[in-house]
Tab-separated table of C-alpha atoms in Angstrom:
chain	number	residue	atom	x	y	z
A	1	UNK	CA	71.886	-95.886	117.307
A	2	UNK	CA	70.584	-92.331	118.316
A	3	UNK	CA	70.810	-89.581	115.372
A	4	UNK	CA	70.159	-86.326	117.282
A	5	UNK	CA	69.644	-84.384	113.867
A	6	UNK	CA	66.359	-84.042	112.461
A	7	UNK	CA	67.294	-85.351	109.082
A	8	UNK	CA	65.908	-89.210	108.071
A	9	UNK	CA	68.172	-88.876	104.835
A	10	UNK	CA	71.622	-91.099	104.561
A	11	UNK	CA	72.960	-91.272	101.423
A	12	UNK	CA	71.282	-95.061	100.663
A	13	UNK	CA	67.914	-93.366	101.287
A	14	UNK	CA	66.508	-93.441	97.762
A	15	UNK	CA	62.512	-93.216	98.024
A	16	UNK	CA	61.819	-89.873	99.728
A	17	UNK	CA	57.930	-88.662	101.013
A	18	UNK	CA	57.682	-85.217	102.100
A	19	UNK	CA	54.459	-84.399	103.826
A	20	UNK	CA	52.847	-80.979	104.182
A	21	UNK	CA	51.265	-80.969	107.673
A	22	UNK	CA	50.423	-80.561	111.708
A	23	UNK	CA	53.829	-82.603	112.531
A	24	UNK	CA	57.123	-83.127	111.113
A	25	UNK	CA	60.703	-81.880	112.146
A	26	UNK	CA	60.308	-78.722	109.523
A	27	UNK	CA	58.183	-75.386	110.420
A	28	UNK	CA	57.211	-74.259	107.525
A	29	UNK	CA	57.948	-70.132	107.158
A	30	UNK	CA	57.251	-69.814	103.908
A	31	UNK	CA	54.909	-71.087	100.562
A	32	UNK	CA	55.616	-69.027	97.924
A	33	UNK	CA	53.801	-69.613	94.534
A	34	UNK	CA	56.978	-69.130	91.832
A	35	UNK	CA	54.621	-70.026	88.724
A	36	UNK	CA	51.546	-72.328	88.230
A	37	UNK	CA	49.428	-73.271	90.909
A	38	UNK	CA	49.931	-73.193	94.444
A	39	UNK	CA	49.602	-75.756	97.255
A	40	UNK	CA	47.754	-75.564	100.476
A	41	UNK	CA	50.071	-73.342	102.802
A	42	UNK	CA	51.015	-76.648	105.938
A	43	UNK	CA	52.206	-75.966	109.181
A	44	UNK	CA	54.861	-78.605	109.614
A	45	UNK	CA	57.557	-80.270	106.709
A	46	UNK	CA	57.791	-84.400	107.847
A	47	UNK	CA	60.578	-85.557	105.673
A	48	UNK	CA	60.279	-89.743	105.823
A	49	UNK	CA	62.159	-92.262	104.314
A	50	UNK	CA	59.294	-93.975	104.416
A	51	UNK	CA	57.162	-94.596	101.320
A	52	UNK	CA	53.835	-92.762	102.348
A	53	UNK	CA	51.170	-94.035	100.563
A	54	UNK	CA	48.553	-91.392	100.746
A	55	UNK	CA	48.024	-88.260	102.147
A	56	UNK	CA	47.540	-88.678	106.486
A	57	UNK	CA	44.772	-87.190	107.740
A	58	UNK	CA	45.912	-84.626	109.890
A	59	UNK	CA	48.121	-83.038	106.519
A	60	UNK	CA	47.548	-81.289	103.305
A	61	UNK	CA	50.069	-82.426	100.886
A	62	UNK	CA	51.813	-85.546	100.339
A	63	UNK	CA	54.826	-85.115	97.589
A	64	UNK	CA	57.517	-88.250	96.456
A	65	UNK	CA	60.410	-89.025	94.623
A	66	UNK	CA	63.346	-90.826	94.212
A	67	UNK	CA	67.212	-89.937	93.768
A	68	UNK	CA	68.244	-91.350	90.722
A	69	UNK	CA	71.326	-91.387	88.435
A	70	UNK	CA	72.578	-87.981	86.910
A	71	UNK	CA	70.900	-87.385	83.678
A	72	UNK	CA	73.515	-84.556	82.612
A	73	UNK	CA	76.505	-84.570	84.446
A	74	UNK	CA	79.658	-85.444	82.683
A	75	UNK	CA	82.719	-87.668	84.444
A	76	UNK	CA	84.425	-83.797	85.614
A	77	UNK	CA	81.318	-82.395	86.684
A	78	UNK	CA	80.732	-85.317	88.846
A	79	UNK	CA	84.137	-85.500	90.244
A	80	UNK	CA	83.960	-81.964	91.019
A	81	UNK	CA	80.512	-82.085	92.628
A	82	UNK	CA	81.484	-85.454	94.341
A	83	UNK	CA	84.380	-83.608	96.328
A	84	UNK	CA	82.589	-80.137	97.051
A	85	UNK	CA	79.345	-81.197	98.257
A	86	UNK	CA	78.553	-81.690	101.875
A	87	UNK	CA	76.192	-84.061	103.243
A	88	UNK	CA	72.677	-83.516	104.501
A	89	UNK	CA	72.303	-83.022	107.830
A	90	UNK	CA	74.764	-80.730	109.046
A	91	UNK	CA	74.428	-79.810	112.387
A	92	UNK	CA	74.276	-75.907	111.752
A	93	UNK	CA	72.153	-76.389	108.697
A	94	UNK	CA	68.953	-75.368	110.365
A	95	UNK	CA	67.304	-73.558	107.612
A	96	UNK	CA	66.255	-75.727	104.164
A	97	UNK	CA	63.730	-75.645	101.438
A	98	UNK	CA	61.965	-77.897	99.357
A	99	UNK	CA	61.609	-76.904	95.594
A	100	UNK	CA	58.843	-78.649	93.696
A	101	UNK	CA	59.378	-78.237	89.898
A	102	UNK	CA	57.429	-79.217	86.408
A	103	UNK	CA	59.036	-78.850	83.545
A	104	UNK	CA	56.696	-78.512	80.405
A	105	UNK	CA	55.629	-80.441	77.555
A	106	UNK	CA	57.894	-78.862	75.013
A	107	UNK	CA	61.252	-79.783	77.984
A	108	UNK	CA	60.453	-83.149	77.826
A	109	UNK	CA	60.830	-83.189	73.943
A	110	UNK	CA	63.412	-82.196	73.463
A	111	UNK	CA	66.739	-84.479	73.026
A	112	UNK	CA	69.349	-85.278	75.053
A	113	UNK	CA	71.711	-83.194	73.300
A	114	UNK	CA	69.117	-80.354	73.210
A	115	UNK	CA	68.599	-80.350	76.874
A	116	UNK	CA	72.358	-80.849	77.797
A	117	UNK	CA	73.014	-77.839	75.959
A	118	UNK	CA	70.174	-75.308	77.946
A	119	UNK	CA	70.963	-77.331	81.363
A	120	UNK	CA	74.686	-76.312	81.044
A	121	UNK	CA	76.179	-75.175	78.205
A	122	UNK	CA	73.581	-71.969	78.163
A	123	UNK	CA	72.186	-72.097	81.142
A	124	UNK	CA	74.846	-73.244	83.686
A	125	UNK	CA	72.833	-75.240	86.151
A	126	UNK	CA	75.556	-77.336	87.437
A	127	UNK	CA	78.592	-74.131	87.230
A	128	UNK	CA	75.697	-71.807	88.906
A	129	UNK	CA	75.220	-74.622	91.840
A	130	UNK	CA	79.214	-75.491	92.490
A	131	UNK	CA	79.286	-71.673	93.336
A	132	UNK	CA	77.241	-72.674	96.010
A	133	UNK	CA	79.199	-75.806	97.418
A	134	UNK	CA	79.904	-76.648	100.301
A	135	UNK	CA	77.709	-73.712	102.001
A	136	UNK	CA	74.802	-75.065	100.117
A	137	UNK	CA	73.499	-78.754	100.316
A	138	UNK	CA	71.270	-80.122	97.399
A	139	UNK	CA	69.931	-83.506	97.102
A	140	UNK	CA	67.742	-84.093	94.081
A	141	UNK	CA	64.632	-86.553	93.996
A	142	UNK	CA	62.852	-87.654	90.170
A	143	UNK	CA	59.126	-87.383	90.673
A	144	UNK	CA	58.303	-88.355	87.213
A	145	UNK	CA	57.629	-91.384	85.809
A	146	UNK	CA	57.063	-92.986	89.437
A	147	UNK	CA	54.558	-95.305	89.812
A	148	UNK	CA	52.547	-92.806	91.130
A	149	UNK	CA	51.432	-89.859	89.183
A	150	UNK	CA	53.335	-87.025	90.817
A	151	UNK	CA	52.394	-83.364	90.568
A	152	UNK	CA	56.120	-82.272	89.713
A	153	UNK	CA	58.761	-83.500	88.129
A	154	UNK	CA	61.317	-82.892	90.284
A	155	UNK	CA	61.649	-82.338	94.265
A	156	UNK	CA	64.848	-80.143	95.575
A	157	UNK	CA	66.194	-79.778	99.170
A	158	UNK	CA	68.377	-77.644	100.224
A	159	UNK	CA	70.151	-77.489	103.041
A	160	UNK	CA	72.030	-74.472	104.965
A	161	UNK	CA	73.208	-72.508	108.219
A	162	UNK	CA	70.980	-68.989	108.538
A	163	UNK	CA	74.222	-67.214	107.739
A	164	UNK	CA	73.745	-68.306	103.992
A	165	UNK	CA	70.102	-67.200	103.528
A	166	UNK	CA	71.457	-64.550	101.188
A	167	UNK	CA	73.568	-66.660	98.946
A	168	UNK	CA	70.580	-69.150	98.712
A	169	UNK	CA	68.214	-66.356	97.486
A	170	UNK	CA	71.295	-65.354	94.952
A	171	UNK	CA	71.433	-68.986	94.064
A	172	UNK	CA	67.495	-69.249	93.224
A	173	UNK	CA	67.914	-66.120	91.409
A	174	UNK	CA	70.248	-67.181	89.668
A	175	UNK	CA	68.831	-70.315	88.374
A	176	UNK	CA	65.453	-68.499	87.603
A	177	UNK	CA	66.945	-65.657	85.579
A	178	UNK	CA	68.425	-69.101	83.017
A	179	UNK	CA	67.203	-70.387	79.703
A	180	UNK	CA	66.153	-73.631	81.147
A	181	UNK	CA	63.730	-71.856	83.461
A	182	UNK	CA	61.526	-70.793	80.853
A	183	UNK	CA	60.302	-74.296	80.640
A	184	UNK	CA	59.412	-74.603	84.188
A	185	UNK	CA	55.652	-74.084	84.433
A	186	UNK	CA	54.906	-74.805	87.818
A	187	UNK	CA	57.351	-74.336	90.804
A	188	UNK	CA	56.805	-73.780	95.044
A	189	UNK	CA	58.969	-72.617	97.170
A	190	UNK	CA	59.081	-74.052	100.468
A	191	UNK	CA	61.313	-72.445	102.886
A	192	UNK	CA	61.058	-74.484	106.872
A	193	UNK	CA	63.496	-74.041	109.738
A	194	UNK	CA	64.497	-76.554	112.205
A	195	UNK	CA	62.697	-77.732	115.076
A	196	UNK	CA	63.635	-81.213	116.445
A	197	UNK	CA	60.923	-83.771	116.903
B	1	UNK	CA	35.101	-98.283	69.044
B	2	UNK	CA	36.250	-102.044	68.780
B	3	UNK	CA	39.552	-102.454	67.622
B	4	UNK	CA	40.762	-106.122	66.426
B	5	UNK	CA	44.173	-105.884	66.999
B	6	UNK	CA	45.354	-107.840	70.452
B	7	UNK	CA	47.696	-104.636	71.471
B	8	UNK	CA	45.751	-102.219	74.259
B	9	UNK	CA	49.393	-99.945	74.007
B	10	UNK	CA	48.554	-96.565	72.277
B	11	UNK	CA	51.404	-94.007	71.667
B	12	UNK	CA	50.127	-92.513	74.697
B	13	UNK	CA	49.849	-95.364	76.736
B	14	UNK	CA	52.674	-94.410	79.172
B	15	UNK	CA	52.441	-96.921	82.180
B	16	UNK	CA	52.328	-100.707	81.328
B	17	UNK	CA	51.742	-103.841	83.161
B	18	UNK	CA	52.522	-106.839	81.977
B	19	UNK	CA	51.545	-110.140	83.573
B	20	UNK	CA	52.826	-113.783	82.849
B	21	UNK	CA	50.350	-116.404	83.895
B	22	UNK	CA	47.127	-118.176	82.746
B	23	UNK	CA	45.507	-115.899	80.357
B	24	UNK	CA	46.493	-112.507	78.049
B	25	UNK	CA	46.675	-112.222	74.392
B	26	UNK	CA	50.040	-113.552	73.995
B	27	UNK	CA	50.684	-117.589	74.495
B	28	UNK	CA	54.637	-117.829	75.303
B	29	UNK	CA	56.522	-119.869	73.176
B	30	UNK	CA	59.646	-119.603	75.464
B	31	UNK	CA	61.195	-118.436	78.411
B	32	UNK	CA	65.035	-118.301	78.341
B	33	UNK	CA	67.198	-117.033	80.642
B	34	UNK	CA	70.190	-114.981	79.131
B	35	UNK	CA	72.049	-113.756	82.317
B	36	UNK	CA	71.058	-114.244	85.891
B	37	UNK	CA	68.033	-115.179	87.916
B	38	UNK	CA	65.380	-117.170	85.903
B	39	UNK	CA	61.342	-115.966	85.895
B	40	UNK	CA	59.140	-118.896	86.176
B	41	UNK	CA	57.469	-120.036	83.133
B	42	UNK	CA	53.686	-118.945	81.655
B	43	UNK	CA	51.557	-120.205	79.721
B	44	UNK	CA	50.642	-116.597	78.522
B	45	UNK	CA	51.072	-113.271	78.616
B	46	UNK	CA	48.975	-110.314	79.430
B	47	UNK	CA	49.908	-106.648	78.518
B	48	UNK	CA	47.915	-104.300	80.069
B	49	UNK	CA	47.873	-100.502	80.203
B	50	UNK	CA	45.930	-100.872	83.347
B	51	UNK	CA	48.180	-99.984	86.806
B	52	UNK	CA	48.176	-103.943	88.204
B	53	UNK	CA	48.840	-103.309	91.478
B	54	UNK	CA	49.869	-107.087	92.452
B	55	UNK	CA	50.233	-110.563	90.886
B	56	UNK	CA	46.671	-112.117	90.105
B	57	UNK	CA	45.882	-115.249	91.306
B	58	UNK	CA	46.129	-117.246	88.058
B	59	UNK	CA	49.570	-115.401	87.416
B	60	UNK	CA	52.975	-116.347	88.269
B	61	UNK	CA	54.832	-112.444	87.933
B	62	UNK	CA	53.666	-108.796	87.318
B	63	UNK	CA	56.445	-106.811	85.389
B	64	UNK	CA	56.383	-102.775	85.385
B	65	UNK	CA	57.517	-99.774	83.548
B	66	UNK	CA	56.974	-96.614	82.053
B	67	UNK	CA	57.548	-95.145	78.587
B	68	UNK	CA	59.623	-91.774	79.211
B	69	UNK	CA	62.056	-89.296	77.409
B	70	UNK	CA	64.854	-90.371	75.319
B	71	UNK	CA	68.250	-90.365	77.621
B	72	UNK	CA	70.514	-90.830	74.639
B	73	UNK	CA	69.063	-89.836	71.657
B	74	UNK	CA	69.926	-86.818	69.648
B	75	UNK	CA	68.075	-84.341	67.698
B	76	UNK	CA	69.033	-86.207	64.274
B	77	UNK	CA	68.798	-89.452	65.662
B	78	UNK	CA	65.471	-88.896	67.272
B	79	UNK	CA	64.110	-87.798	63.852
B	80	UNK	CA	65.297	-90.384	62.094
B	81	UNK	CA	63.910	-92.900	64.611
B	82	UNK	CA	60.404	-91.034	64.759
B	83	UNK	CA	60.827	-91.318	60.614
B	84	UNK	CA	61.048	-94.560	60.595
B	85	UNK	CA	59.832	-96.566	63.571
B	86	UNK	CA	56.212	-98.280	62.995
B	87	UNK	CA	53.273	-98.451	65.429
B	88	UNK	CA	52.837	-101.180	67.951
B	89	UNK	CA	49.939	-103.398	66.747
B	90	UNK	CA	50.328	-103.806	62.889
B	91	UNK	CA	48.101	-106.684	61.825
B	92	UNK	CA	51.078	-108.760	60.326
B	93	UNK	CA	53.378	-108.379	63.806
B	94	UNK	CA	51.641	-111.475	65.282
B	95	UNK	CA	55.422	-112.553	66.889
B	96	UNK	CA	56.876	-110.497	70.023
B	97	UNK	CA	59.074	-110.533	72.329
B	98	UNK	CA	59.361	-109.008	75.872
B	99	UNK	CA	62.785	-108.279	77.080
B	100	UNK	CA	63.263	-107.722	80.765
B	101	UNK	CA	67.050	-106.288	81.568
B	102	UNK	CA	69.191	-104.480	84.717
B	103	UNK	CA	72.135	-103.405	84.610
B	104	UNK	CA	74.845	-103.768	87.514
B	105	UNK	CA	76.020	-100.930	89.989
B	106	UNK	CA	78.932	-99.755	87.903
B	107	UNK	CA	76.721	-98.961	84.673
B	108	UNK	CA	74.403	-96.809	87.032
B	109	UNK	CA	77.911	-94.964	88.877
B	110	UNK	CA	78.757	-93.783	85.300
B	111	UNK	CA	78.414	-90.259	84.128
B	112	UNK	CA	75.688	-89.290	81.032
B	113	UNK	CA	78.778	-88.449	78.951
B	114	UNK	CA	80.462	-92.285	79.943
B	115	UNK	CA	77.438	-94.075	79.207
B	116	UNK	CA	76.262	-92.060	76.029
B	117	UNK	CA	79.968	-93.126	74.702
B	118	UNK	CA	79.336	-96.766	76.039
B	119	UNK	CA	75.560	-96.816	74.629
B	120	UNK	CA	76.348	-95.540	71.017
B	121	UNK	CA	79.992	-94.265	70.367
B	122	UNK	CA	81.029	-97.801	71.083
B	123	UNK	CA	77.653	-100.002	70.831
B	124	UNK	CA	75.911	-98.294	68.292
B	125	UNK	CA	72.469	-99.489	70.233
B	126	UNK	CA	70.252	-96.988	68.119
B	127	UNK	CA	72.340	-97.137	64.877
B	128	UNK	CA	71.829	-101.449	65.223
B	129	UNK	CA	67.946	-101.206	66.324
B	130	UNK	CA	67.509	-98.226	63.236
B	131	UNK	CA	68.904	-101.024	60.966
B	132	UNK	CA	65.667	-103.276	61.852
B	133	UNK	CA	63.233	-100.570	61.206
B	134	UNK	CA	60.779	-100.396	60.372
B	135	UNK	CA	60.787	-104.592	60.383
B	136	UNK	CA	60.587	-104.688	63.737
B	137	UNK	CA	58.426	-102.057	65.722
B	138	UNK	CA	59.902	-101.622	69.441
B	139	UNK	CA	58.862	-100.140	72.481
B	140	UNK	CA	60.652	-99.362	75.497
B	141	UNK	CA	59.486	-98.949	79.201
B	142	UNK	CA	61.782	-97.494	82.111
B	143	UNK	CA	61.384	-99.983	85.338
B	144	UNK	CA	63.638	-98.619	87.438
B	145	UNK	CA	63.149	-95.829	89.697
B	146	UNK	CA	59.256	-96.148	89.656
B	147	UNK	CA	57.395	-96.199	93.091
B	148	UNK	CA	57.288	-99.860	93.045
B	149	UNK	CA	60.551	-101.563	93.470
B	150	UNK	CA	60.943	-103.517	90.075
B	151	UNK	CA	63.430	-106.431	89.455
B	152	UNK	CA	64.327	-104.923	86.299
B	153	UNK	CA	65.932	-101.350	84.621
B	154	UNK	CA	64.087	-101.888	81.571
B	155	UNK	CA	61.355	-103.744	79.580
B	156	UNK	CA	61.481	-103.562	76.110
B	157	UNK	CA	58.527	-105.017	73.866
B	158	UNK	CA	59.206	-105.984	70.174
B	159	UNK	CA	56.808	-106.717	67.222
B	160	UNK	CA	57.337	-108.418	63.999
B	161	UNK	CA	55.949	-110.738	61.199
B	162	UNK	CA	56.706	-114.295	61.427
B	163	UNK	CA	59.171	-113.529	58.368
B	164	UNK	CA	61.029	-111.234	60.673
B	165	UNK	CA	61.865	-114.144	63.193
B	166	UNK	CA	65.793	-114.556	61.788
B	167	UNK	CA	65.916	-110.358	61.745
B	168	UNK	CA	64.934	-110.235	65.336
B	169	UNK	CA	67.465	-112.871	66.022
B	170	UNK	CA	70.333	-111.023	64.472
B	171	UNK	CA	69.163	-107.984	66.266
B	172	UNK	CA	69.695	-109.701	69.618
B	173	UNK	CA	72.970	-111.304	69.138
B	174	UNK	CA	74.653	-108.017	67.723
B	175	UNK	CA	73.454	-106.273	70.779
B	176	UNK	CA	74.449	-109.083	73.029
B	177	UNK	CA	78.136	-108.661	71.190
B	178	UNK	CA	78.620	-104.973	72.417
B	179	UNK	CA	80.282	-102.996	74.961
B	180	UNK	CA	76.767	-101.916	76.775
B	181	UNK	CA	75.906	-105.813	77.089
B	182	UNK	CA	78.881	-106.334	79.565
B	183	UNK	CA	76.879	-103.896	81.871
B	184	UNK	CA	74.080	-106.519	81.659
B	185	UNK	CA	73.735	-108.888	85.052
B	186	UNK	CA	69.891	-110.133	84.145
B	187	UNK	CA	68.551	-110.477	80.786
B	188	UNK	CA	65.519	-113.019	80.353
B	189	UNK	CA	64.167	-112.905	76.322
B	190	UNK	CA	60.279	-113.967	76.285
B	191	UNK	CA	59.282	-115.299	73.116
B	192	UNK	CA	55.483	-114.721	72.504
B	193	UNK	CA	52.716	-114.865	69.492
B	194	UNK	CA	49.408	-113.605	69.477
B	195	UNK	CA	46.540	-115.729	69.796
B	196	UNK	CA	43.826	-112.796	70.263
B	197	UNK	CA	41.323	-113.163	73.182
């Protein structure tokens, strides 16, 4: 069965590799540095569902994760997301972005109920993102605690039509201007466009 | 710096391999199968902060996992816990167990507030292992989700004194009794003591 879109990514796809490189459906147009430090600016975004196990040779970067369960959604929010959210993929969804994120030591020490209460109830991750739905698609990937030792902890992609470039930079904003971001001490933006292959 | 105890885990000790087969630090005094598929019996067991990347020869399985953040705990609990949970490796905690456990499909569909009010509203999981403590030290390793695909969700590893042997049995069979447990399609219980080497 032929898939003309570019996109490797059903919703049973749980292992993810992204690879910074010569080849790859993605042209990269962007590596921003958002805090910490940078990676080596690529040509090319190859999304696989294929587990790559090291870097190829003709490409810089080699980044993995895996979609998990939802660590802080309650039954509501999940309902709610469940029926907004559109799938990856889209046909007019040409533009996307990867989002590599580490939180820091202090996150990760927190409790549950601490970090329930800055992802939502202060910061509004999940309200701040439904805003979003269904122009923007968002499919999150763990990258910590793999068997691997993973620069981030966390991989976004996003997925949209070029008509929503400015709600995606108001979403980003957004999210960056929030308590929970002052734990983040390392995040790249990645911003690609669609070109087949 | 030699250290006599059998235990290589430190508290910061994160990824864990632990092989049943010919040789290790543990001899296994049984193998029972609680729910679903059996492992095959070993004569010992081998825990190993070392990344063991595939069964050894002499072995008959390679287990997994990962120590990680708390997913349930709160603040108070987490304190109380960290107040009163002992160190792996205490001279006297010659008895262990390992405890290898997945849960089905419809644990994993529920939301963090469902299985927070499955996991201690209604089980009272950390209230019944705080009970224990400091009797019986415990340590618990995330399997799922890490690069490797593991048979198991979890891999919890217990220590206690020989005295402690009807404590950790009571321990088991109230968990066994609760809500959470009917989540529970593959539960093996390796009994273990140490024999150094």
């Amino acid at each position: 069965m032929t898939d003309e879109r570019a996109s490797p990514l059903t919703p049973e796809t749980r292992h993810v590799s992204f690879v910074g490189g010569a080849s790859g459906s993605w042209r990269v147009v962007d590596t921003r540095t958002i805090v910490g430090e940078p990676i080596a600016h690529a040509a090319r975004l190859h999304v696989s569902a294929d587990r790559v196990l090291r870097v190829p040779d003709d490409a810089q970067w080699l980044l993995r994760g895996v979609t998990s369960y939802g660590r802080y959604t309650t039954r509501a929010e999940k309902r709610e997301l469940t029926a907004r959210q559109p799938p990856i993929g889209r046909v007019e969804a040409t533009c996307a972005a990867l989002i590599p994120v580490r939180k820091n030591a202090a996150w990760w020490a927190l409790s549950q109920d601490e970090r329930r209460a800055i992802f939502e109830e202060s910061s509004r991750h999940i309200a701040i993102g439904m805003r979003f739905l269904p122009a923007i698609a968002r499919r999150l990937h763990h990258s910590r605690d793999i068997w691997d030792d993973e620069p981030f902890d966390f991989l976004t992609w996003f997925e949209f039509a070029p008509s929503e470039l400015g709600a995606f930079d108001a979403l980003l904003a957004e999210l960056r201007a929030t308590q929970e971001w002052t734990y983040v001490d390392r995040e790249i933006e990645l911003r690609v466009v669609r070109v087949g292959g």
